[in-house]
PDB file of C-alpha atoms and ligand atoms in Angstrom:
ATOM      1  CA  UNK A   1       0.000   0.000   0.000  1.00 27.00           C
ATOM      2  CA  UNK A   2       1.449   3.345  -0.948  1.00 29.00           C
ATOM      3  CA  UNK A   3       1.479   5.792   1.942  1.00 30.00           C
ATOM      4  CA  UNK A   4      -0.480   8.992   1.666  1.00 39.00           C
ATOM      5  CA  UNK A   5      -2.637   8.147  -1.326  1.00 46.00           C
ATOM      6  CA  UNK A   6      -5.190  10.683  -2.337  1.00 49.00           C
ATOM      7  CA  UNK A   7      -8.443   9.315  -3.696  1.00 47.00           C
ATOM      8  CA  UNK A   8     -10.624  11.107  -6.171  1.00 43.00           C
ATOM      9  CA  UNK A   9     -13.353   8.602  -7.053  1.00 41.00           C
ATOM     10  CA  UNK A  10     -16.095  10.201  -9.065  1.00 40.00           C
ATOM     11  CA  UNK A  11     -19.723   9.814  -8.067  1.00 40.00           C
ATOM     12  CA  UNK A  12     -20.309   7.377 -10.952  1.00 45.00           C
ATOM     13  CA  UNK A  13     -18.911   3.960 -10.335  1.00 51.00           C
ATOM     14  CA  UNK A  14     -16.639   2.770 -13.129  1.00 60.00           C
ATOM     15  CA  UNK A  15     -15.192  -0.707 -13.533  1.00 66.00           C
ATOM     16  CA  UNK A  16     -11.689   0.598 -12.843  1.00 74.00           C
ATOM     17  CA  UNK A  17     -12.777   2.117  -9.584  1.00 73.00           C
ATOM     18  CA  UNK A  18     -14.634  -1.015  -8.519  1.00 77.00           C
ATOM     19  CA  UNK A  19     -11.558  -3.116  -9.362  1.00 80.00           C
ATOM     20  CA  UNK A  20      -9.383  -0.751  -7.315  1.00 77.00           C
ATOM     21  CA  UNK A  21     -11.815  -1.042  -4.402  1.00 79.00           C
ATOM     22  CA  UNK A  22     -11.771  -4.834  -4.577  1.00 80.00           C
ATOM     23  CA  UNK A  23      -7.958  -4.829  -4.681  1.00 82.00           C
ATOM     24  CA  UNK A  24      -7.896  -2.754  -1.484  1.00 81.00           C
ATOM     25  CA  UNK A  25     -10.277  -5.179   0.241  1.00 81.00           C
ATOM     26  CA  UNK A  26      -8.216  -8.186  -0.907  1.00 82.00           C
ATOM     27  CA  UNK A  27      -5.074  -6.584   0.513  1.00 81.00           C
ATOM     28  CA  UNK A  28      -6.547  -6.129   4.011  1.00 86.00           C
ATOM     29  CA  UNK A  29      -4.956  -7.792   6.986  1.00 84.00           C
ATOM     30  CA  UNK A  30      -8.060  -9.678   8.106  1.00 91.00           C
ATOM     31  CA  UNK A  31      -6.333 -12.088  10.533  1.00 93.00           C
ATOM     32  CA  UNK A  32      -5.827  -9.392  13.171  1.00 96.00           C
ATOM     33  CA  UNK A  33      -8.548  -7.101  14.524  1.00 97.00           C
ATOM     34  CA  UNK A  34      -8.385  -3.454  13.453  1.00 97.00           C
ATOM     35  CA  UNK A  35     -10.196  -0.675  15.265  1.00 98.00           C
ATOM     36  CA  UNK A  36     -12.098   0.703  12.252  1.00 98.00           C
ATOM     37  CA  UNK A  37     -13.695  -2.738  11.760  1.00 97.00           C
ATOM     38  CA  UNK A  38     -14.191  -3.504  15.477  1.00 98.00           C
ATOM     39  CA  UNK A  39     -15.965  -0.151  15.845  1.00 98.00           C
ATOM     40  CA  UNK A  40     -18.052  -0.966  12.762  1.00 98.00           C
ATOM     41  CA  UNK A  41     -19.022  -4.260  14.482  1.00 98.00           C
ATOM     42  CA  UNK A  42     -20.079  -2.409  17.656  1.00 98.00           C
ATOM     43  CA  UNK A  43     -22.181  -0.047  15.532  1.00 98.00           C
ATOM     44  CA  UNK A  44     -23.957  -3.007  13.932  1.00 97.00           C
ATOM     45  CA  UNK A  45     -22.199  -2.681  10.549  1.00 96.00           C
ATOM     46  CA  UNK A  46     -21.228  -5.478   8.191  1.00 94.00           C
ATOM     47  CA  UNK A  47     -17.726  -4.347   7.222  1.00 94.00           C
ATOM     48  CA  UNK A  48     -15.834  -6.555   9.656  1.00 96.00           C
ATOM     49  CA  UNK A  49     -14.167  -9.961   9.769  1.00 96.00           C
ATOM     50  CA  UNK A  50     -14.022 -12.873  12.262  1.00 97.00           C
ATOM     51  CA  UNK A  51     -10.985 -11.458  14.134  1.00 97.00           C
ATOM     52  CA  UNK A  52     -12.738  -8.078  14.510  1.00 98.00           C
ATOM     53  CA  UNK A  53     -15.931  -9.678  15.818  1.00 98.00           C
ATOM     54  CA  UNK A  54     -14.002 -11.850  18.278  1.00 98.00           C
ATOM     55  CA  UNK A  55     -12.097  -8.808  19.595  1.00 98.00           C
ATOM     56  CA  UNK A  56     -15.309  -6.773  19.726  1.00 98.00           C
ATOM     57  CA  UNK A  57     -17.174  -9.489  21.626  1.00 98.00           C
ATOM     58  CA  UNK A  58     -14.345 -10.028  24.097  1.00 98.00           C
ATOM     59  CA  UNK A  59     -14.307  -6.276  24.785  1.00 98.00           C
ATOM     60  CA  UNK A  60     -18.084  -6.343  25.290  1.00 98.00           C
ATOM     61  CA  UNK A  61     -17.658  -8.942  28.010  1.00 98.00           C
ATOM     62  CA  UNK A  62     -15.426  -6.473  29.860  1.00 98.00           C
ATOM     63  CA  UNK A  63     -17.660  -3.447  29.164  1.00 98.00           C
ATOM     64  CA  UNK A  64     -21.136  -4.489  27.985  1.00 98.00           C
ATOM     65  CA  UNK A  65     -22.187  -0.884  27.240  1.00 98.00           C
ATOM     66  CA  UNK A  66     -19.455  -0.380  24.607  1.00 98.00           C
ATOM     67  CA  UNK A  67     -21.911  -0.663  21.682  1.00 98.00           C
ATOM     68  CA  UNK A  68     -24.200   1.981  23.214  1.00 98.00           C
ATOM     69  CA  UNK A  69     -21.157   4.081  24.027  1.00 98.00           C
ATOM     70  CA  UNK A  70     -20.034   3.910  20.374  1.00 98.00           C
ATOM     71  CA  UNK A  71     -23.495   5.119  19.322  1.00 98.00           C
ATOM     72  CA  UNK A  72     -23.306   7.990  21.803  1.00 98.00           C
ATOM     73  CA  UNK A  73     -19.958   8.915  20.269  1.00 98.00           C
ATOM     74  CA  UNK A  74     -21.482   9.015  16.758  1.00 98.00           C
ATOM     75  CA  UNK A  75     -24.340  11.144  18.099  1.00 98.00           C
ATOM     76  CA  UNK A  76     -21.819  13.544  19.681  1.00 98.00           C
ATOM     77  CA  UNK A  77     -19.998  13.797  16.337  1.00 98.00           C
ATOM     78  CA  UNK A  78     -23.236  14.744  14.592  1.00 98.00           C
ATOM     79  CA  UNK A  79     -24.221  17.320  17.244  1.00 98.00           C
ATOM     80  CA  UNK A  80     -20.742  18.879  17.201  1.00 98.00           C
ATOM     81  CA  UNK A  81     -20.662  19.157  13.388  1.00 98.00           C
ATOM     82  CA  UNK A  82     -24.189  20.593  13.375  1.00 98.00           C
ATOM     83  CA  UNK A  83     -23.180  23.151  16.020  1.00 98.00           C
ATOM     84  CA  UNK A  84     -20.025  24.125  14.096  1.00 98.00           C
ATOM     85  CA  UNK A  85     -21.763  24.436  10.722  1.00 98.00           C
ATOM     86  CA  UNK A  86     -25.023  25.925  11.931  1.00 98.00           C
ATOM     87  CA  UNK A  87     -24.223  28.056  14.956  1.00 98.00           C
ATOM     88  CA  UNK A  88     -20.564  28.972  14.394  1.00 98.00           C
ATOM     89  CA  UNK A  89     -20.665  29.151  10.583  1.00 98.00           C
ATOM     90  CA  UNK A  90     -17.683  26.862   9.928  1.00 98.00           C
ATOM     91  CA  UNK A  91     -17.503  25.713   6.308  1.00 98.00           C
ATOM     92  CA  UNK A  92     -14.340  23.574   6.347  1.00 98.00           C
ATOM     93  CA  UNK A  93     -13.829  20.333   8.278  1.00 98.00           C
ATOM     94  CA  UNK A  94     -10.693  18.236   8.700  1.00 98.00           C
ATOM     95  CA  UNK A  95     -11.883  14.864  10.028  1.00 98.00           C
ATOM     96  CA  UNK A  96      -8.918  12.715  11.082  1.00 98.00           C
ATOM     97  CA  UNK A  97      -9.729   9.103  12.009  1.00 98.00           C
ATOM     98  CA  UNK A  98     -12.823   9.068   9.843  1.00 97.00           C
ATOM     99  CA  UNK A  99     -13.731   5.406  10.273  1.00 97.00           C
ATOM    100  CA  UNK A 100     -15.844   3.270   7.949  1.00 96.00           C
ATOM    101  CA  UNK A 101     -18.800   5.378   6.766  1.00 94.00           C
ATOM    102  CA  UNK A 102     -21.837   5.140   9.023  1.00 94.00           C
ATOM    103  CA  UNK A 103     -24.971   7.183   9.609  1.00 92.00           C
ATOM    104  CA  UNK A 104     -24.441  10.956   9.804  1.00 94.00           C
ATOM    105  CA  UNK A 105     -20.966  11.204   8.336  1.00 96.00           C
ATOM    106  CA  UNK A 106     -19.332  14.603   8.818  1.00 97.00           C
ATOM    107  CA  UNK A 107     -20.026  15.875   5.285  1.00 97.00           C
ATOM    108  CA  UNK A 108     -23.675  14.776   5.442  1.00 96.00           C
ATOM    109  CA  UNK A 109     -24.353  16.681   8.675  1.00 98.00           C
ATOM    110  CA  UNK A 110     -22.282  19.711   7.609  1.00 98.00           C
ATOM    111  CA  UNK A 111     -23.783  19.924   4.119  1.00 97.00           C
ATOM    112  CA  UNK A 112     -27.331  19.493   5.470  1.00 97.00           C
ATOM    113  CA  UNK A 113     -26.701  22.688   7.467  1.00 96.00           C
ATOM    114  CA  UNK A 114     -24.541  24.429   4.822  1.00 97.00           C
ATOM    115  CA  UNK A 115     -24.405  22.785   1.359  1.00 97.00           C
ATOM    116  CA  UNK A 116     -21.127  24.541   0.481  1.00 97.00           C
ATOM    117  CA  UNK A 117     -19.220  22.868   3.324  1.00 98.00           C
ATOM    118  CA  UNK A 118     -15.914  21.218   2.444  1.00 98.00           C
ATOM    119  CA  UNK A 119     -14.632  18.138   4.247  1.00 97.00           C
ATOM    120  CA  UNK A 120     -11.214  16.508   4.080  1.00 97.00           C
ATOM    121  CA  UNK A 121     -11.315  12.997   5.523  1.00 97.00           C
ATOM    122  CA  UNK A 122      -8.126  11.332   6.758  1.00 97.00           C
ATOM    123  CA  UNK A 123      -7.620   7.775   8.001  1.00 97.00           C
ATOM    124  CA  UNK A 124      -4.739   5.309   7.963  1.00 96.00           C
ATOM    125  CA  UNK A 125      -6.764   2.102   7.547  1.00 95.00           C
ATOM    126  CA  UNK A 126      -7.135   0.875   3.941  1.00 92.00           C
ATOM    127  CA  UNK A 127     -10.667  -0.401   4.674  1.00 93.00           C
ATOM    128  CA  UNK A 128     -11.777   3.218   5.011  1.00 93.00           C
ATOM    129  CA  UNK A 129     -10.155   3.889   1.648  1.00 87.00           C
ATOM    130  CA  UNK A 130     -12.214   1.027   0.185  1.00 89.00           C
ATOM    131  CA  UNK A 131     -15.368   2.859   1.323  1.00 88.00           C
ATOM    132  CA  UNK A 132     -14.170   6.297   0.279  1.00 83.00           C
ATOM    133  CA  UNK A 133     -16.850   6.519  -2.395  1.00 80.00           C
ATOM    134  CA  UNK A 134     -19.531   6.975   0.283  1.00 81.00           C
ATOM    135  CA  UNK A 135     -17.448   9.732   1.854  1.00 83.00           C
ATOM    136  CA  UNK A 136     -16.914  11.483  -1.442  1.00 85.00           C
ATOM    137  CA  UNK A 137     -20.561  11.721  -2.464  1.00 88.00           C
ATOM    138  CA  UNK A 138     -20.531  15.442  -1.839  1.00 89.00           C
ATOM    139  CA  UNK A 139     -23.296  17.909  -2.390  1.00 91.00           C
ATOM    140  CA  UNK A 140     -22.278  19.656  -5.655  1.00 94.00           C
ATOM    141  CA  UNK A 141     -22.098  23.038  -3.887  1.00 95.00           C
ATOM    142  CA  UNK A 142     -19.521  21.688  -1.429  1.00 95.00           C
ATOM    143  CA  UNK A 143     -16.603  19.287  -1.732  1.00 96.00           C
ATOM    144  CA  UNK A 144     -15.184  16.220  -0.021  1.00 96.00           C
ATOM    145  CA  UNK A 145     -11.801  14.563  -0.352  1.00 96.00           C
ATOM    146  CA  UNK A 146     -10.108  11.586   1.262  1.00 95.00           C
ATOM    147  CA  UNK A 147      -6.428  11.173   2.049  1.00 95.00           C
ATOM    148  CA  UNK A 148      -4.766   8.136   3.564  1.00 95.00           C
ATOM    149  CA  UNK A 149      -2.419   9.393   6.268  1.00 97.00           C
ATOM    150  CA  UNK A 150      -1.413   8.758   9.862  1.00 98.00           C
ATOM    151  CA  UNK A 151      -2.189  11.205  12.669  1.00 98.00           C
ATOM    152  CA  UNK A 152       1.356  10.576  13.910  1.00 98.00           C
ATOM    153  CA  UNK A 153       2.547  12.438  10.795  1.00 98.00           C
ATOM    154  CA  UNK A 154       0.792  15.799  11.239  1.00 98.00           C
ATOM    155  CA  UNK A 155       2.991  17.510   8.643  1.00 98.00           C
ATOM    156  CA  UNK A 156       1.588  15.196   5.981  1.00 98.00           C
ATOM    157  CA  UNK A 157      -1.966  16.023   7.113  1.00 98.00           C
ATOM    158  CA  UNK A 158      -1.277  19.759   7.007  1.00 98.00           C
ATOM    159  CA  UNK A 159       0.165  19.375   3.510  1.00 98.00           C
ATOM    160  CA  UNK A 160      -3.020  17.596   2.375  1.00 98.00           C
ATOM    161  CA  UNK A 161      -5.223  20.152   4.151  1.00 98.00           C
ATOM    162  CA  UNK A 162      -3.371  23.018   2.438  1.00 98.00           C
ATOM    163  CA  UNK A 163      -4.099  21.374  -0.925  1.00 97.00           C
ATOM    164  CA  UNK A 164      -7.793  20.672  -0.282  1.00 97.00           C
ATOM    165  CA  UNK A 165      -8.906  23.473   2.057  1.00 98.00           C
ATOM    166  CA  UNK A 166      -8.279  27.206   2.389  1.00 98.00           C
ATOM    167  CA  UNK A 167      -6.091  27.452   5.484  1.00 98.00           C
ATOM    168  CA  UNK A 168      -6.633  31.217   5.490  1.00 98.00           C
ATOM    169  CA  UNK A 169     -10.221  30.518   6.614  1.00 98.00           C
ATOM    170  CA  UNK A 170     -11.368  28.770   9.817  1.00 98.00           C
ATOM    171  CA  UNK A 171     -11.270  24.981   9.870  1.00 99.00           C
ATOM    172  CA  UNK A 172     -12.893  22.567  12.323  1.00 99.00           C
ATOM    173  CA  UNK A 173     -10.378  19.879  13.216  1.00 99.00           C
ATOM    174  CA  UNK A 174     -12.264  16.739  14.271  1.00 98.00           C
ATOM    175  CA  UNK A 175     -10.332  14.184  16.349  1.00 99.00           C
ATOM    176  CA  UNK A 176     -13.213  11.883  17.235  1.00 98.00           C
ATOM    177  CA  UNK A 177     -12.358   8.662  19.054  1.00 98.00           C
ATOM    178  CA  UNK A 178      -8.820   8.593  17.651  1.00 98.00           C
ATOM    179  CA  UNK A 179      -6.479  10.149  20.226  1.00 99.00           C
ATOM    180  CA  UNK A 180      -6.780   7.116  22.530  1.00 98.00           C
ATOM    181  CA  UNK A 181      -4.856   5.249  19.795  1.00 98.00           C
ATOM    182  CA  UNK A 182      -1.898   7.587  20.287  1.00 98.00           C
ATOM    183  CA  UNK A 183       0.265   6.505  23.205  1.00 98.00           C
ATOM    184  CA  UNK A 184       1.819   8.954  25.673  1.00 98.00           C
ATOM    185  CA  UNK A 185       5.243   8.099  24.205  1.00 98.00           C
ATOM    186  CA  UNK A 186       3.986   9.360  20.816  1.00 98.00           C
ATOM    187  CA  UNK A 187       3.334  12.812  22.298  1.00 98.00           C
ATOM    188  CA  UNK A 188      -0.311  13.485  21.351  1.00 98.00           C
ATOM    189  CA  UNK A 189       0.038  17.021  22.760  1.00 98.00           C
ATOM    190  CA  UNK A 190       2.708  17.823  20.163  1.00 98.00           C
ATOM    191  CA  UNK A 191       0.601  16.353  17.352  1.00 98.00           C
ATOM    192  CA  UNK A 192      -2.421  18.451  18.342  1.00 98.00           C
ATOM    193  CA  UNK A 193      -0.298  21.605  18.685  1.00 98.00           C
ATOM    194  CA  UNK A 194       1.269  21.048  15.259  1.00 98.00           C
ATOM    195  CA  UNK A 195      -2.179  20.694  13.644  1.00 98.00           C
ATOM    196  CA  UNK A 196      -3.885  23.582  15.457  1.00 98.00           C
ATOM    197  CA  UNK A 197      -0.879  25.880  14.869  1.00 98.00           C
ATOM    198  CA  UNK A 198      -1.465  25.441  11.123  1.00 98.00           C
ATOM    199  CA  UNK A 199      -5.080  26.663  11.409  1.00 98.00           C
ATOM    200  CA  UNK A 200      -6.124  30.330  11.565  1.00 98.00           C
ATOM    201  CA  UNK A 201      -7.854  32.023  14.522  1.00 98.00           C
ATOM    202  CA  UNK A 202     -11.562  31.203  14.540  1.00 98.00           C
ATOM    203  CA  UNK A 203     -10.779  27.528  13.908  1.00 99.00           C
ATOM    204  CA  UNK A 204     -12.102  24.841  16.248  1.00 99.00           C
ATOM    205  CA  UNK A 205     -10.830  21.602  17.762  1.00 99.00           C
ATOM    206  CA  UNK A 206     -13.350  18.857  18.571  1.00 99.00           C
ATOM    207  CA  UNK A 207     -12.241  15.826  20.572  1.00 99.00           C
ATOM    208  CA  UNK A 208     -13.905  12.733  21.921  1.00 99.00           C
ATOM    209  CA  UNK A 209     -11.704  10.341  23.849  1.00 99.00           C
ATOM    210  CA  UNK A 210     -12.294   7.031  25.653  1.00 98.00           C
ATOM    211  CA  UNK A 211     -12.320   7.655  29.407  1.00 99.00           C
ATOM    212  CA  UNK A 212     -10.345   5.811  32.063  1.00 98.00           C
ATOM    213  CA  UNK A 213     -12.401   7.454  34.825  1.00 98.00           C
ATOM    214  CA  UNK A 214     -15.965   6.693  33.657  1.00 98.00           C
ATOM    215  CA  UNK A 215     -16.953   3.069  34.393  1.00 98.00           C
ATOM    216  CA  UNK A 216     -13.295   2.867  35.449  1.00 98.00           C
ATOM    217  CA  UNK A 217     -13.057  -0.818  36.318  1.00 98.00           C
ATOM    218  CA  UNK A 218     -14.831  -2.086  33.209  1.00 98.00           C
ATOM    219  CA  UNK A 219     -12.907   0.334  30.975  1.00 98.00           C
ATOM    220  CA  UNK A 220      -9.577  -0.883  32.383  1.00 98.00           C
ATOM    221  CA  UNK A 221     -10.594  -4.461  31.622  1.00 98.00           C
ATOM    222  CA  UNK A 222     -11.701  -3.502  28.139  1.00 98.00           C
ATOM    223  CA  UNK A 223      -8.425  -1.658  27.461  1.00 98.00           C
ATOM    224  CA  UNK A 224      -6.460  -4.745  28.535  1.00 98.00           C
ATOM    225  CA  UNK A 225      -8.589  -6.908  26.265  1.00 98.00           C
ATOM    226  CA  UNK A 226      -8.255  -4.622  23.224  1.00 98.00           C
ATOM    227  CA  UNK A 227      -4.509  -4.291  23.757  1.00 98.00           C
ATOM    228  CA  UNK A 228      -4.263  -8.067  23.436  1.00 98.00           C
ATOM    229  CA  UNK A 229      -6.463  -8.460  20.407  1.00 98.00           C
ATOM    230  CA  UNK A 230      -6.288  -5.307  18.293  1.00 98.00           C
ATOM    231  CA  UNK A 231      -3.567  -3.994  15.966  1.00 97.00           C
ATOM    232  CA  UNK A 232      -4.101  -0.404  17.180  1.00 97.00           C
ATOM    233  CA  UNK A 233      -3.316  -0.186  20.909  1.00 98.00           C
ATOM    234  CA  UNK A 234      -5.412   1.938  23.268  1.00 98.00           C
ATOM    235  CA  UNK A 235      -4.552   4.411  26.034  1.00 98.00           C
ATOM    236  CA  UNK A 236      -7.719   5.489  27.790  1.00 98.00           C
ATOM    237  CA  UNK A 237      -7.258   8.782  29.675  1.00 98.00           C
ATOM    238  CA  UNK A 238      -8.910  10.598  32.554  1.00 99.00           C
ATOM    239  CA  UNK A 239     -10.652  13.943  32.335  1.00 98.00           C
ATOM    240  CA  UNK A 240      -7.637  16.078  33.394  1.00 98.00           C
ATOM    241  CA  UNK A 241      -5.452  14.376  30.755  1.00 98.00           C
ATOM    242  CA  UNK A 242      -8.029  14.928  27.972  1.00 98.00           C
ATOM    243  CA  UNK A 243      -8.541  18.483  29.199  1.00 98.00           C
ATOM    244  CA  UNK A 244      -4.822  19.220  28.580  1.00 98.00           C
ATOM    245  CA  UNK A 245      -5.348  18.483  24.873  1.00 98.00           C
ATOM    246  CA  UNK A 246      -7.327  21.749  24.745  1.00 98.00           C
ATOM    247  CA  UNK A 247      -4.562  23.852  26.344  1.00 98.00           C
ATOM    248  CA  UNK A 248      -4.431  27.339  24.793  1.00 97.00           C
ATOM    249  CA  UNK A 249      -7.932  27.007  23.288  1.00 98.00           C
ATOM    250  CA  UNK A 250     -11.306  28.185  24.634  1.00 98.00           C
ATOM    251  CA  UNK A 251     -13.761  25.381  25.344  1.00 98.00           C
ATOM    252  CA  UNK A 252     -17.319  26.291  24.368  1.00 98.00           C
ATOM    253  CA  UNK A 253     -20.203  25.481  26.719  1.00 98.00           C
ATOM    254  CA  UNK A 254     -20.682  23.016  28.361  1.00 98.00           C
ATOM    255  CA  UNK A 255     -16.908  22.397  28.388  1.00 98.00           C
ATOM    256  CA  UNK A 256     -15.362  18.936  28.529  1.00 99.00           C
ATOM    257  CA  UNK A 257     -18.135  16.537  29.524  1.00 98.00           C
ATOM    258  CA  UNK A 258     -19.302  12.968  29.052  1.00 98.00           C
ATOM    259  CA  UNK A 259     -20.044  12.666  25.312  1.00 98.00           C
ATOM    260  CA  UNK A 260     -23.794  12.151  25.774  1.00 98.00           C
ATOM    261  CA  UNK A 261     -23.973  15.328  27.902  1.00 98.00           C
ATOM    262  CA  UNK A 262     -22.500  17.660  25.278  1.00 98.00           C
ATOM    263  CA  UNK A 263     -25.502  19.729  24.108  1.00 98.00           C
ATOM    264  CA  UNK A 264     -27.872  16.731  24.070  1.00 98.00           C
ATOM    265  CA  UNK A 265     -31.110  17.044  22.121  1.00 97.00           C
ATOM    266  CA  UNK A 266     -33.122  15.552  24.980  1.00 98.00           C
ATOM    267  CA  UNK A 267     -32.801  14.342  28.539  1.00 98.00           C
ATOM    268  CA  UNK A 268     -33.058  10.812  27.233  1.00 98.00           C
ATOM    269  CA  UNK A 269     -30.020  11.407  24.978  1.00 98.00           C
ATOM    270  CA  UNK A 270     -28.098  12.978  27.886  1.00 98.00           C
ATOM    271  CA  UNK A 271     -28.625   9.843  29.975  1.00 98.00           C
ATOM    272  CA  UNK A 272     -27.319   7.367  27.383  1.00 98.00           C
ATOM    273  CA  UNK A 273     -24.163   5.413  28.287  1.00 98.00           C
ATOM    274  CA  UNK A 274     -20.970   7.020  27.009  1.00 98.00           C
ATOM    275  CA  UNK A 275     -17.545   6.216  28.405  1.00 98.00           C
ATOM    276  CA  UNK A 276     -15.913   9.108  26.574  1.00 98.00           C
ATOM    277  CA  UNK A 277     -14.937  12.688  27.345  1.00 99.00           C
ATOM    278  CA  UNK A 278     -15.956  15.175  24.673  1.00 99.00           C
ATOM    279  CA  UNK A 279     -15.495  18.858  23.994  1.00 99.00           C
ATOM    280  CA  UNK A 280     -15.291  21.578  21.349  1.00 99.00           C
ATOM    281  CA  UNK A 281     -12.886  24.522  21.639  1.00 99.00           C
ATOM    282  CA  UNK A 282     -12.119  27.693  19.689  1.00 98.00           C
ATOM    283  CA  UNK A 283      -8.696  28.956  18.675  1.00 98.00           C
ATOM    284  CA  UNK A 284      -8.541  32.718  19.285  1.00 97.00           C
TER     285      UNK A 284
HETATM  286  C1  LIG B 301     -12.967   4.265  16.756  1.00 79.78           C
HETATM  287  S1  LIG B 301     -12.811   4.722  15.063  1.00 79.78           S
HETATM  288  C2  LIG B 301     -13.648   6.302  15.103  1.00 79.78           C
HETATM  289  C3  LIG B 301     -14.294   6.671  13.773  1.00 79.78           C
HETATM  290  C4  LIG B 301     -15.017   8.032  13.779  1.00 79.78           C
HETATM  291  N1  LIG B 301     -14.091   9.120  14.023  1.00 79.78           N
HETATM  292  C5  LIG B 301     -16.087   8.064  14.819  1.00 79.78           C
HETATM  293  O1  LIG B 301     -15.805   8.539  15.938  1.00 79.78           O
HETATM  294  O2  LIG B 301     -17.196   7.598  14.578  1.00 79.78           O
HETATM  295  C6  LIG B 301     -11.097   5.230  14.980  1.00 79.78           C
HETATM  296  C7  LIG B 301     -10.596   5.496  13.574  1.00 79.78           C
HETATM  297  O3  LIG B 301      -9.311   6.125  13.667  1.00 79.78           O
HETATM  298  C8  LIG B 301      -8.430   5.513  12.742  1.00 79.78           C
HETATM  299  N2  LIG B 301      -7.075   5.658  13.278  1.00 79.78           N
HETATM  300  C9  LIG B 301      -6.554   5.089  14.403  1.00 79.78           C
HETATM  301  N3  LIG B 301      -5.293   5.480  14.577  1.00 79.78           N
HETATM  302  C10 LIG B 301      -4.993   6.318  13.549  1.00 79.78           C
HETATM  303  C11 LIG B 301      -3.855   7.068  13.166  1.00 79.78           C
HETATM  304  N4  LIG B 301      -2.734   7.022  13.886  1.00 79.78           N
HETATM  305  N5  LIG B 301      -3.923   7.826  12.046  1.00 79.78           N
HETATM  306  C12 LIG B 301      -5.040   7.884  11.296  1.00 79.78           C
HETATM  307  N6  LIG B 301      -6.158   7.195  11.601  1.00 79.78           N
HETATM  308  C13 LIG B 301      -6.142   6.427  12.713  1.00 79.78           C
HETATM  309  C14 LIG B 301      -8.877   4.079  12.639  1.00 79.78           C
HETATM  310  O4  LIG B 301      -8.458   3.481  11.426  1.00 79.78           O
HETATM  311  C15 LIG B 301     -10.393   4.234  12.730  1.00 79.78           C
HETATM  312  O5  LIG B 301     -10.960   4.399  11.465  1.00 79.78           O
END
C-alpha cells in the first residue's frame, strides 16, 4: 500500500474504480482485529471480519455498554458538526480518524446545514479507503476529499489540508475517538499543537476520547482486552489528561463533559451510556 494516497473517485462507479476497491479489500490484513472494523461491528455494521468480531465481543464482556457508548460517540460527532456548521458558521472540516462510513458522516451533517461545506477525511486504515466513495458523495455546492495518512505524521496532514482546504479561513479539526490510539510516548500534545498551529484564529478543535475514569473498572478491563487483540493499541485517559489536549484554546459550553452530555437534544439522549470525554474549543 502506498502511503499517503489521495483518492478522487467520481460519483459514478466505473469498472476501474470497482476493481481498485476490490484490490484494497483483498489486501486487508483480516487475521488481526483493526479498530475501524471492530468499531463498525459495535455499531452493527457489516464491514468486519471474524478477528474483529471476536475482539469486539471479548471487549463487550469487559464493558457491555461499549456498543451503546459507540453510538453515543457518533451522536456527539453529529451534534458537534451541526453546532459548528449551523451556529458557528464553519464551512471547512478536517476529520482525522474518519472510520468506515456510518450514519451521519461529517459531510452529510455539515452539508445538510450548509451545502457549500468542504470536508477533508483522513484515516490510515485501507478499509476506510475502500469505502471512500460513500465519503466522497458530496453535495455539488460543497466538496469532499479523502487522504490516507497517519495522525502521527501531522505535517503530511497539514500538507493535504493546504491542498484541499483554504487554510486562510477557519477549519474545524475533528479528532473523534482517535487520540486514545496515540500513546503517551507518541506525544499526542505535540501532534495536536502542530495541527492547530497550522489553522487560523476562529478555527475549532473537537475531541472525543475514551475515558479511564468513567466506568473505570470495566474500561480498564476492556483496554487490557483490546490491547491483546487489536492492531491499534489503546490508552484510555482521565478527564484532566483529555482536558490538557485543549490547552491554549477556549472550550465552548458546556466544556469537557461525558459525550452524551454535550448539548444533548433531549434528557433521554443525555442519559445514554458514554464512556468518553468530549469537547469543542475555539482557537482565538
Ligand atoms: C474508533 S474509530 C472512530 C471513527 C469516527 N471518528 C467516529 O468517531 O465515529 C477510529 C478510527 O481512527 C483511525 N485511526 C486510528 N489510529 C490512527 C492514526 N494514527 N492515524 C489515522 N487514523 C487512525 C482508525 O483506522 C479508525 O478508522
